Amino acid sequence: MHLEDCESPVERSCCLIELDANDGGNYDIVNDVSSPAAGDCCSRQSSARHNWEMNYQEAAIYLQEGENNDKFFTHPKNAKALAAYLFAHNHLFYLMELTTALLLLLLSLCEAPAVPMLRLGIYVHATLELFALVVVVFELSMKMRWLGFHTYIRHKRTMVKTFVLFVQFIEAIVVLVRQTSHVRVTRALRCIFLVDCRYCGAVRRNLRQIFQSLPPFIDILALLLFFMVIFGILGFYLFSPNHSDPYFNTLENSLVNLFVLLTTSNFPDVMMPSYARNPWSCVFFIVYLSIELYFIMNLLLAVVFDTFNDIEKKKFKSLLLHKRTAIQHAYRLLITKQNPSGISFKHLEGLLRFYKPRMCARDRYLTFKALNQSNTPLVSLKDFYNFYEVVGLKWKAKRNREHWFDELPRTAFLIFKGINILVKSQAFQYAMYTVVAVNGIWILVETFMLQGGNFLPRDVPWSYIVFLTIYGVELLLKTTGLGPIEYLSSGWNFFDFLVTLFAFLGLLTLAFNMEPFYFIVVLRPIQLLRLFKLKKRYRNVLDTIFELFPRMASLGLTLLIFYYCFAIVGMEFFAGVVYPNCCNTSTVADSYRWLNHTVGNKTVVEEGYYYLNNFDNVLNSFVTLFELTVVNDWYIIMEGVTSETSHWSRLYFMTFYIVTMVVMTIIVAFILEAFVFRMNYMRKNQDSEEDNGIVLEKEIFKEEMVALTELYKINCATYEVAQLQKIIAQMDKYEQPSMLFLGRRSRTKSDLSIKMYEEEIQEWYEEHSRKEEYQQRQEALPSSSNNPLKPLGLRQRSQTVI
Amino acid sequence: MHLEDCESPVERSCCLIELDANDGGNYDIVNDVSSPAAGDCCSRQSSARHNWEMNYQEAAIYLQEGENNDKFFTHPKNAKALAAYLFAHNHLFYLMELTTALLLLLLSLCEAPAVPMLRLGIYVHATLELFALVVVVFELSMKMRWLGFHTYIRHKRTMVKTFVLFVQFIEAIVVLVRQTSHVRVTRALRCIFLVDCRYCGAVRRNLRQIFQSLPPFIDILALLLFFMVIFGILGFYLFSPNHSDPYFNTLENSLVNLFVLLTTSNFPDVMMPSYARNPWSCVFFIVYLSIELYFIMNLLLAVVFDTFNDIEKKKFKSLLLHKRTAIQHAYRLLITKQNPSGISFKHLEGLLRFYKPRMCARDRYLTFKALNQSNTPLVSLKDFYNFYEVVGLKWKAKRNREHWFDELPRTAFLIFKGINILVKSQAFQYAMYTVVAVNGIWILVETFMLQGGNFLPRDVPWSYIVFLTIYGVELLLKTTGLGPIEYLSSGWNFFDFLVTLFAFLGLLTLAFNMEPFYFIVVLRPIQLLRLFKLKKRYRNVLDTIFELFPRMASLGLTLLIFYYCFAIVGMEFFAGVVYPNCCNTSTVADSYRWLNHTVGNKTVVEEGYYYLNNFDNVLNSFVTLFELTVVNDWYIIMEGVTSETSHWSRLYFMTFYIVTMVVMTIIVAFILEAFVFRMNYMRKNQDSEEDNGIVLEKEIFKEEMVALTELYKINCATYEVAQLQKIIAQMDKYEQPSMLFLGRRSRTKSDLSIKMYEEEIQEWYEEHSRKEEYQQRQEALPSSSNNPLKPLGLRQRSQTVI
């Protein structure tokens, strides 16, 4: 972070704005569009302004492309494309995309084999599908309008989407015409509509990363399978003479069982028949497991982890350079002929109006001040490189009073001050930890004493009331001592608040006997989590968890997308295959047995519940797939299905195992990488302050505010003027000559990476600028004059001139 | 590596030795011991030499201590201690230590409950034990003599060993007197005798590393167990109303089953009863597994991996500095007053005689030349810092002829040359790969066709002969083309050779129907491993494996030591507890059932083999513990034992799970670290040459050799003189004025680390020397004059002077 607080003296800042205001009067554009004569304040600039608006908009688009890592060859090339671009790039459109994709995915709940409660007629769900597909066609046509036909065809992901859409369309029509569902494995491809959504960018990145990690993964997998084959042949030769050993009687069985053994799922059963015959046969299994499970599987993790680290760094580098290029493109659109060395506030303000429409006038000015580190009225390119870091800041006026009760009368102040000191004291905190610990032990002992009796008592236990009272008092003290806003601004306090609220709701539930809400009472032990504030390592771990959460969620979503594909395929092939007392011919018949017989004079229900792990509808499939992911006893499910269908079904289960293994390995590598990265970062910055995000302080003087208001008045921006006047009024009220503002945002992985790779980044930049210079020299040659990357606005304007 | 080839001209080298020889005439020791008058060459120096011998020996001891990372406070302090030190530091003594320790460990095979075949009378094994313990007493008394009483008491490991010895002694005597074994859980402590062996240094280091990684591990484990308790209480409240759910009916069951669920061992069974009642209950299990298994367990790995990396680096640093200090100590003992700026060859030679007694005279001189980079006749301290890197080199005369057949007659030469070119050609190699691949497929198909028939045919199949012939021809061609020595010097070729040899033995076995050796035939598929030469990544992986192997083996041994402790405890408490048809009251009774009943007219043996997983003797215990390590279905073993003993037995199994989890996590972290380190290293040195160890080239001129011989003649070292004269004769034969020697050793982890941390190492050195200077200044103060770290020889000599 190169952001430093560079206070400029009041006079200078004021004249800065005035100069800006003057500059606003005579627009001087790079391509020298004629500046209109002076006239009425609100109309004289309209034509020049229109030209500038184009530039602002395009610069904003460049910056967005930089941020989203969109390649510049999809940059809109003309006004029609721009209109389509703008249409396709707003949250309404994104939401439409997302809704359509979700609708298509959720249809599988209602299509046969449907979840019983949600079953819909073929007519209904096929029509719904057709409708959703038509919406997708509309989306794609907008995209084609924006990209142009040639770029559209070159864009692989979009082409795949078009193809899938085509197939889905035909199939939906066929279903509607025939009025009956056929085998529609292609439904698994519906995921692509979700993956292509703007909001699922993270999922796309994950998928790309998974595919990039595949080659080394496959190599090691081959090693793994190779050893499996060798041991399969060995095992077959060694153990097939033993006729009581069902695991190695054929080569196929031998291989399948060694595959399952790789997942440890059939160990030690697979060893037992041969072990019973000859104790030394255990050596075969120990060697196999040592090589395959303990060595090669870990090697797999190591290789993936290594590749992952490498890709992560490369990705960071390319993203950083892409952003830099975007900033350069935007910069070139915003400088004027008169001020070729920087962007004036006027133009930055214009850019921000498009880039962040909801930013208020005050924040726009603060952003300008934060960017401008040279005390000149212009933001140079070097300053502008910080754009992404600065624009994310949330600005807030720095309050002068320390506590919320500073302005109360003396007595009240003293009381609240006392509470404040009490609440902030170590003793109070440790007392509360003790209470929580005692409460935890109490709950444990209480639960232990119940032992299956009537454990949801009709009357509220007194311990519940005592502890709740203590928590309530703590809540009250903290809220009054710190002030509600400061209290809730800490994540831990907010957590305390929620837990206490839940406990209170639980009390009400108990008091009024509202049975359906009993689960709230059951959630009580969660407040024990508060104990984890105590140790630094836990705080670290929890911070890491919060930092990881978005990426974890996107990885989870990626996994769900794989689940969906496999669920669809599973449903098409295995729906209704397993049921109670099926699979009697297989070795796992016991697990599917459902008997209701009488022993003596007691009815005994022998229940092997595995028939519940089926593919009868999407929800069941998901649960079954989760069980397959956990791996334990997955072969029971596999063998059950196999015995009712064909040997080839095993392919499905084995493929699923390998796919989840890939994803899980990536998840492990990701957690490892993130954690180790953070720890290294902390070790590198041990001396620096407690990590609480990025904070920047800027002072604004009243004179600046007034000048700013004048500027907006000239431009007839009444809304902004009103906003600014409110701030001026506030300054007047407290009789302050200036006001301090704090810009704040949480630290992202990118910030950490910038600090970690500080030295390398400079090298990258140099290399990049060398490359760019070379490219520019190439571009200067006449042959490449129709370069599609040439900024749209500039070309347009030069056309206007001609 | 700072080793560079610095050729000095012949004349200079010669006078270097002559000067050295002169220097040998008048010994000038730092503390100015009187130099004896000139006399007969073989006796005149004896008294001065005796003094120097002490210095050489002590310097060698310092260097050994530096290499073995022995702390200097165990340095022998006087002549008596030195004698004990020398007695306790040679391979015979080490072997005795190891044998005694192994004997003590192996006794558990014969003590009740013994392996049936190895059962010995109490009288016999108790006497054996007493004998071994007496030997240990002897070892310890030698150690006490060497260390002195005060240091002995301060040395923790030795004190623990003494205490354990004491306990064992008493118990052994009690057994002998009572003539019956009592509960001897303390036998588990016998491991300490093995761990303390000199040869088990790696195991000690592993154990230390494991203990150092424990604190963060325990923190995360607490988090894990904490969530387990929370979910245990939740699960109990949610599922205990369901009376058909045996997993959550009490809080204890609930906790135990969630612990088992953490290992996934009882999934999905544990979910099934509640899932059958309410499909949404799967959410509980999915959330639990996601948090515990997929998140916190990975976090555990991440934390351990991070700590491991950190420790690894710190360890490397401390070892490096320790070695440096050792070199400094040795250096101070080897410089003379006349030459305070370096070590002369005479003294280095003296040192090497003690440090590496088996090094020949030629190699000593080569080591001197390799160390000496300044072309002066002295090795400066800066040069001497490379001691450990240089002394490990294996020297060999560089042969001038390219092939072994260069000196054969023309025709033979051409034939062999042709074979050489053929064998080295790409086409030949790929042809062989193809043959191996075809052979692999052949074996697979052949095996597949057999399907449990008479698959060890009486007559040799022709395919076997064909492939073996091809391999034989390949072997022959390669041996003749490359020469037998060059052929076998490549690891891969050696592997080929072994495999072909085995295949040939297999053929003989088949041909002569030697049934007990049929397993050789079965090993055939192993030759498919040759295919993995093909790809670079596999070569990398295999190289890493070979590099990792010593550490992996020591980690395996560490695991076995834990196994031993648990096996002893298990045997003491659970021997004979499980047997067929035991555990009928438990939920896992089926797995222990052994029934022999008749259904229709067929005898059906219902065999749950789990009674085989018992603690009836050490070997069985080891197999059982391995099964527990693999984790799958471990709860069946646990529940079986628990149902026959008490609830507290679970503690044993859970502790074992946690211990193996620690060790396994460390193993994973180790593999990860080693692999990632190597990959980073390779990425950093992409441009450097193919990695084939460290090679150093040195030229020796005949004049030097002659001078060297003269030097040894003066010192009456007839054996060395004969060796050197042989080399001179060889030079004369080929009429060479000089001879080239190649020093070679394999690259170690330490070499890689030195290159990786190049920059940091300089900082460490500076910091270290600053610290040392400070210390020296402290030492200069009179108060610390009786510093125990003061070198022994120096003090001795100063005593002599006084």
PDB file of C-alpha atoms in Angstrom, chain B residues 479-640:
ATOM      1  CA  THR B 479      26.547 -54.717 -20.645  1.00  0.00           C
ATOM      2  CA  THR B 480      28.823 -55.146 -23.642  1.00  0.00           C
ATOM      3  CA  GLY B 481      28.038 -51.751 -25.138  1.00  0.00           C
ATOM      4  CA  LEU B 482      28.490 -49.726 -21.972  1.00  0.00           C
ATOM      5  CA  GLY B 483      30.829 -51.925 -19.979  1.00  0.00           C
ATOM      6  CA  PRO B 484      29.617 -53.695 -16.859  1.00  0.00           C
ATOM      7  CA  ILE B 485      30.670 -50.930 -14.452  1.00  0.00           C
ATOM      8  CA  GLU B 486      29.068 -48.078 -16.317  1.00  0.00           C
ATOM      9  CA  TYR B 487      25.986 -50.222 -16.912  1.00  0.00           C
ATOM     10  CA  LEU B 488      25.432 -50.930 -13.235  1.00  0.00           C
ATOM     11  CA  SER B 489      26.292 -47.424 -12.086  1.00  0.00           C
ATOM     12  CA  SER B 490      22.852 -46.233 -13.256  1.00  0.00           C
ATOM     13  CA  GLY B 491      20.122 -47.048 -10.766  1.00  0.00           C
ATOM     14  CA  TRP B 492      17.635 -47.812 -13.508  1.00  0.00           C
ATOM     15  CA  ASN B 493      19.941 -50.250 -15.246  1.00  0.00           C
ATOM     16  CA  PHE B 494      20.578 -51.968 -11.956  1.00  0.00           C
ATOM     17  CA  PHE B 495      16.842 -52.273 -11.504  1.00  0.00           C
ATOM     18  CA  ASP B 496      16.482 -53.759 -15.004  1.00  0.00           C
ATOM     19  CA  PHE B 497      19.228 -56.201 -14.191  1.00  0.00           C
ATOM     20  CA  LEU B 498      17.550 -57.336 -10.973  1.00  0.00           C
ATOM     21  CA  VAL B 499      14.177 -57.736 -12.634  1.00  0.00           C
ATOM     22  CA  THR B 500      15.637 -59.763 -15.481  1.00  0.00           C
ATOM     23  CA  LEU B 501      17.550 -61.883 -13.003  1.00  0.00           C
ATOM     24  CA  PHE B 502      14.346 -62.525 -11.077  1.00  0.00           C
ATOM     25  CA  ALA B 503      12.512 -63.390 -14.254  1.00  0.00           C
ATOM     26  CA  PHE B 504      15.251 -65.865 -15.095  1.00  0.00           C
ATOM     27  CA  LEU B 505      15.036 -67.406 -11.638  1.00  0.00           C
ATOM     28  CA  GLY B 506      11.286 -67.568 -12.158  1.00  0.00           C
ATOM     29  CA  LEU B 507      11.834 -69.432 -15.392  1.00  0.00           C
ATOM     30  CA  LEU B 508      14.077 -71.942 -13.613  1.00  0.00           C
ATOM     31  CA  THR B 509      11.478 -72.311 -10.888  1.00  0.00           C
ATOM     32  CA  LEU B 510       8.804 -73.066 -13.465  1.00  0.00           C
ATOM     33  CA  ALA B 511      11.023 -75.366 -15.450  1.00  0.00           C
ATOM     34  CA  PHE B 512      12.021 -77.433 -12.447  1.00  0.00           C
ATOM     35  CA  ASN B 513       8.678 -77.149 -10.665  1.00  0.00           C
ATOM     36  CA  MET B 514      10.016 -75.688  -7.443  1.00  0.00           C
ATOM     37  CA  GLU B 515       6.736 -74.730  -5.826  1.00  0.00           C
ATOM     38  CA  PRO B 516       8.001 -72.764  -2.827  1.00  0.00           C
ATOM     39  CA  PHE B 517       9.598 -70.228  -5.175  1.00  0.00           C
ATOM     40  CA  TYR B 518       6.527 -69.600  -7.282  1.00  0.00           C
ATOM     41  CA  PHE B 519       6.228 -66.161  -5.750  1.00  0.00           C
ATOM     42  CA  ILE B 520       9.086 -65.104  -8.054  1.00  0.00           C
ATOM     43  CA  VAL B 521       6.926 -65.794 -11.083  1.00  0.00           C
ATOM     44  CA  VAL B 522       4.244 -63.693  -9.530  1.00  0.00           C
ATOM     45  CA  LEU B 523       6.578 -60.713  -9.227  1.00  0.00           C
ATOM     46  CA  ARG B 524       6.785 -60.425 -13.013  1.00  0.00           C
ATOM     47  CA  PRO B 525       4.519 -57.367 -13.330  1.00  0.00           C
ATOM     48  CA  ILE B 526       7.042 -55.332 -11.374  1.00  0.00           C
ATOM     49  CA  GLN B 527       9.133 -54.913 -14.477  1.00  0.00           C
ATOM     50  CA  LEU B 528       6.401 -52.652 -15.797  1.00  0.00           C
ATOM     51  CA  LEU B 529       7.884 -50.063 -13.452  1.00  0.00           C
ATOM     52  CA  ARG B 530      10.506 -49.501 -16.134  1.00  0.00           C
ATOM     53  CA  LEU B 531       7.907 -47.576 -18.098  1.00  0.00           C
ATOM     54  CA  PHE B 532       8.146 -44.768 -15.582  1.00  0.00           C
ATOM     55  CA  LYS B 533      11.508 -43.704 -16.914  1.00  0.00           C
ATOM     56  CA  LEU B 534       9.614 -42.228 -19.826  1.00  0.00           C
ATOM     57  CA  LYS B 535       8.244 -39.041 -18.286  1.00  0.00           C
ATOM     58  CA  LYS B 536      10.184 -36.296 -16.582  1.00  0.00           C
ATOM     59  CA  ARG B 537       7.670 -35.830 -13.791  1.00  0.00           C
ATOM     60  CA  TYR B 538       7.969 -39.486 -12.798  1.00  0.00           C
ATOM     61  CA  ARG B 539      11.728 -39.259 -12.767  1.00  0.00           C
ATOM     62  CA  ASN B 540      11.352 -36.241 -10.504  1.00  0.00           C
ATOM     63  CA  VAL B 541       8.944 -38.062  -8.267  1.00  0.00           C
ATOM     64  CA  LEU B 542      11.158 -41.115  -8.076  1.00  0.00           C
ATOM     65  CA  ASP B 543      14.216 -38.990  -7.355  1.00  0.00           C
ATOM     66  CA  THR B 544      12.288 -37.292  -4.578  1.00  0.00           C
ATOM     67  CA  ILE B 545      11.299 -40.692  -3.239  1.00  0.00           C
ATOM     68  CA  PHE B 546      14.917 -41.798  -3.123  1.00  0.00           C
ATOM     69  CA  GLU B 547      15.910 -38.570  -1.451  1.00  0.00           C
ATOM     70  CA  LEU B 548      13.083 -38.896   1.040  1.00  0.00           C
ATOM     71  CA  PHE B 549      13.718 -42.530   1.738  1.00  0.00           C
ATOM     72  CA  PRO B 550      16.055 -42.226   4.758  1.00  0.00           C
ATOM     73  CA  ARG B 551      13.762 -39.737   6.481  1.00  0.00           C
ATOM     74  CA  MET B 552      10.689 -41.781   5.560  1.00  0.00           C
ATOM     75  CA  ALA B 553      12.313 -44.854   7.042  1.00  0.00           C
ATOM     76  CA  SER B 554      13.103 -43.017  10.250  1.00  0.00           C
ATOM     77  CA  LEU B 555       9.536 -41.716  10.409  1.00  0.00           C
ATOM     78  CA  GLY B 556       8.317 -45.267   9.895  1.00  0.00           C
ATOM     79  CA  LEU B 557      10.558 -46.400  12.718  1.00  0.00           C
ATOM     80  CA  THR B 558       9.177 -43.647  14.923  1.00  0.00           C
ATOM     81  CA  LEU B 559       5.698 -44.896  14.175  1.00  0.00           C
ATOM     82  CA  LEU B 560       6.793 -48.441  15.016  1.00  0.00           C
ATOM     83  CA  ILE B 561       8.083 -47.240  18.384  1.00  0.00           C
ATOM     84  CA  PHE B 562       4.666 -45.773  19.142  1.00  0.00           C
ATOM     85  CA  TYR B 563       3.172 -49.053  17.952  1.00  0.00           C
ATOM     86  CA  TYR B 564       5.404 -50.943  20.356  1.00  0.00           C
ATOM     87  CA  CYS B 565       4.309 -48.876  23.352  1.00  0.00           C
ATOM     88  CA  PHE B 566       0.656 -49.318  22.466  1.00  0.00           C
ATOM     89  CA  ALA B 567       1.142 -53.005  21.691  1.00  0.00           C
ATOM     90  CA  ILE B 568       2.592 -53.641  25.171  1.00  0.00           C
ATOM     91  CA  VAL B 569      -0.202 -51.709  26.854  1.00  0.00           C
ATOM     92  CA  GLY B 570      -2.775 -53.453  24.684  1.00  0.00           C
ATOM     93  CA  MET B 571      -1.354 -56.877  25.469  1.00  0.00           C
ATOM     94  CA  GLU B 572      -1.293 -56.213  29.187  1.00  0.00           C
ATOM     95  CA  PHE B 573      -4.936 -55.207  29.241  1.00  0.00           C
ATOM     96  CA  PHE B 574      -6.647 -56.883  26.311  1.00  0.00           C
ATOM     97  CA  ALA B 575      -4.779 -60.152  25.708  1.00  0.00           C
ATOM     98  CA  GLY B 576      -7.239 -63.002  25.193  1.00  0.00           C
ATOM     99  CA  VAL B 577     -10.220 -60.714  25.494  1.00  0.00           C
ATOM    100  CA  VAL B 578     -11.744 -61.304  22.063  1.00  0.00           C
ATOM    101  CA  TYR B 579     -12.454 -64.733  20.622  1.00  0.00           C
ATOM    102  CA  PRO B 580     -15.002 -66.247  18.203  1.00  0.00           C
ATOM    103  CA  ASN B 581     -18.575 -65.553  19.282  1.00  0.00           C
ATOM    104  CA  CYS B 582     -17.565 -63.134  21.992  1.00  0.00           C
ATOM    105  CA  CYS B 583     -19.146 -59.697  22.249  1.00  0.00           C
ATOM    106  CA  ASN B 584     -22.695 -61.001  21.787  1.00  0.00           C
ATOM    107  CA  THR B 585     -24.037 -58.146  23.874  1.00  0.00           C
ATOM    108  CA  SER B 586     -22.471 -55.434  21.738  1.00  0.00           C
ATOM    109  CA  THR B 587     -23.752 -53.805  18.562  1.00  0.00           C
ATOM    110  CA  VAL B 588     -20.905 -55.333  16.565  1.00  0.00           C
ATOM    111  CA  ALA B 589     -21.578 -58.957  17.557  1.00  0.00           C
ATOM    112  CA  ASP B 590     -21.967 -59.949  13.887  1.00  0.00           C
ATOM    113  CA  SER B 591     -18.365 -59.202  13.112  1.00  0.00           C
ATOM    114  CA  TYR B 592     -17.192 -61.617  15.804  1.00  0.00           C
ATOM    115  CA  ARG B 593     -19.662 -64.392  15.019  1.00  0.00           C
ATOM    116  CA  TRP B 594     -18.362 -67.737  13.937  1.00  0.00           C
ATOM    117  CA  LEU B 595     -21.159 -70.139  13.108  1.00  0.00           C
ATOM    118  CA  ASN B 596     -21.140 -73.462  11.379  1.00  0.00           C
ATOM    119  CA  HIS B 597     -24.739 -74.219  10.568  1.00  0.00           C
ATOM    120  CA  THR B 598     -26.695 -76.117   7.956  1.00  0.00           C
ATOM    121  CA  VAL B 599     -29.061 -74.410   5.544  1.00  0.00           C
ATOM    122  CA  GLY B 600     -30.945 -76.922   3.415  1.00  0.00           C
ATOM    123  CA  ASN B 601     -28.316 -79.574   2.838  1.00  0.00           C
ATOM    124  CA  LYS B 602     -25.334 -77.244   2.661  1.00  0.00           C
ATOM    125  CA  THR B 603     -23.012 -76.369   5.497  1.00  0.00           C
ATOM    126  CA  VAL B 604     -22.686 -72.619   5.711  1.00  0.00           C
ATOM    127  CA  VAL B 605     -19.830 -71.090   7.656  1.00  0.00           C
ATOM    128  CA  GLU B 606     -20.783 -67.635   8.802  1.00  0.00           C
ATOM    129  CA  GLU B 607     -17.482 -66.115   9.614  1.00  0.00           C
ATOM    130  CA  GLY B 608     -16.950 -62.661  11.071  1.00  0.00           C
ATOM    131  CA  TYR B 609     -13.223 -62.693  11.241  1.00  0.00           C
ATOM    132  CA  TYR B 610     -12.816 -59.793  13.645  1.00  0.00           C
ATOM    133  CA  TYR B 611     -11.758 -62.042  16.513  1.00  0.00           C
ATOM    134  CA  LEU B 612      -8.465 -62.271  14.611  1.00  0.00           C
ATOM    135  CA  ASN B 613      -7.824 -58.619  15.351  1.00  0.00           C
ATOM    136  CA  ASN B 614      -6.690 -59.159  18.892  1.00  0.00           C
ATOM    137  CA  PHE B 615      -3.872 -58.339  21.273  1.00  0.00           C
ATOM    138  CA  ASP B 616      -2.898 -61.954  21.988  1.00  0.00           C
ATOM    139  CA  ASN B 617       0.772 -61.430  21.138  1.00  0.00           C
ATOM    140  CA  VAL B 618       3.042 -58.729  19.829  1.00  0.00           C
ATOM    141  CA  LEU B 619       2.685 -59.638  16.173  1.00  0.00           C
ATOM    142  CA  ASN B 620      -1.088 -59.775  16.343  1.00  0.00           C
ATOM    143  CA  SER B 621      -1.075 -56.504  18.229  1.00  0.00           C
ATOM    144  CA  PHE B 622       0.972 -54.854  15.515  1.00  0.00           C
ATOM    145  CA  VAL B 623      -1.449 -55.999  12.825  1.00  0.00           C
ATOM    146  CA  THR B 624      -4.386 -54.833  14.923  1.00  0.00           C
ATOM    147  CA  LEU B 625      -2.728 -51.475  15.468  1.00  0.00           C
ATOM    148  CA  PHE B 626      -2.109 -51.150  11.738  1.00  0.00           C
ATOM    149  CA  GLU B 627      -5.803 -51.755  11.178  1.00  0.00           C
ATOM    150  CA  LEU B 628      -6.556 -49.064  13.716  1.00  0.00           C
ATOM    151  CA  THR B 629      -4.167 -46.760  11.856  1.00  0.00           C
ATOM    152  CA  VAL B 630      -5.994 -47.314   8.595  1.00  0.00           C
ATOM    153  CA  VAL B 631      -9.037 -46.224  10.645  1.00  0.00           C
ATOM    154  CA  ASN B 632     -11.741 -47.878   8.578  1.00  0.00           C
ATOM    155  CA  ASP B 633     -14.011 -49.998  10.776  1.00  0.00           C
ATOM    156  CA  TRP B 634     -11.740 -49.436  13.757  1.00  0.00           C
ATOM    157  CA  TYR B 635     -14.815 -48.940  15.924  1.00  0.00           C
ATOM    158  CA  ILE B 636     -15.688 -52.622  15.454  1.00  0.00           C
ATOM    159  CA  ILE B 637     -12.429 -53.564  17.132  1.00  0.00           C
ATOM    160  CA  MET B 638     -12.969 -50.908  19.783  1.00  0.00           C
ATOM    161  CA  GLU B 639     -16.540 -51.940  20.523  1.00  0.00           C
ATOM    162  CA  GLY B 640     -15.594 -55.605  20.578  1.00  0.00           C
TER     163      GLY B 640
END
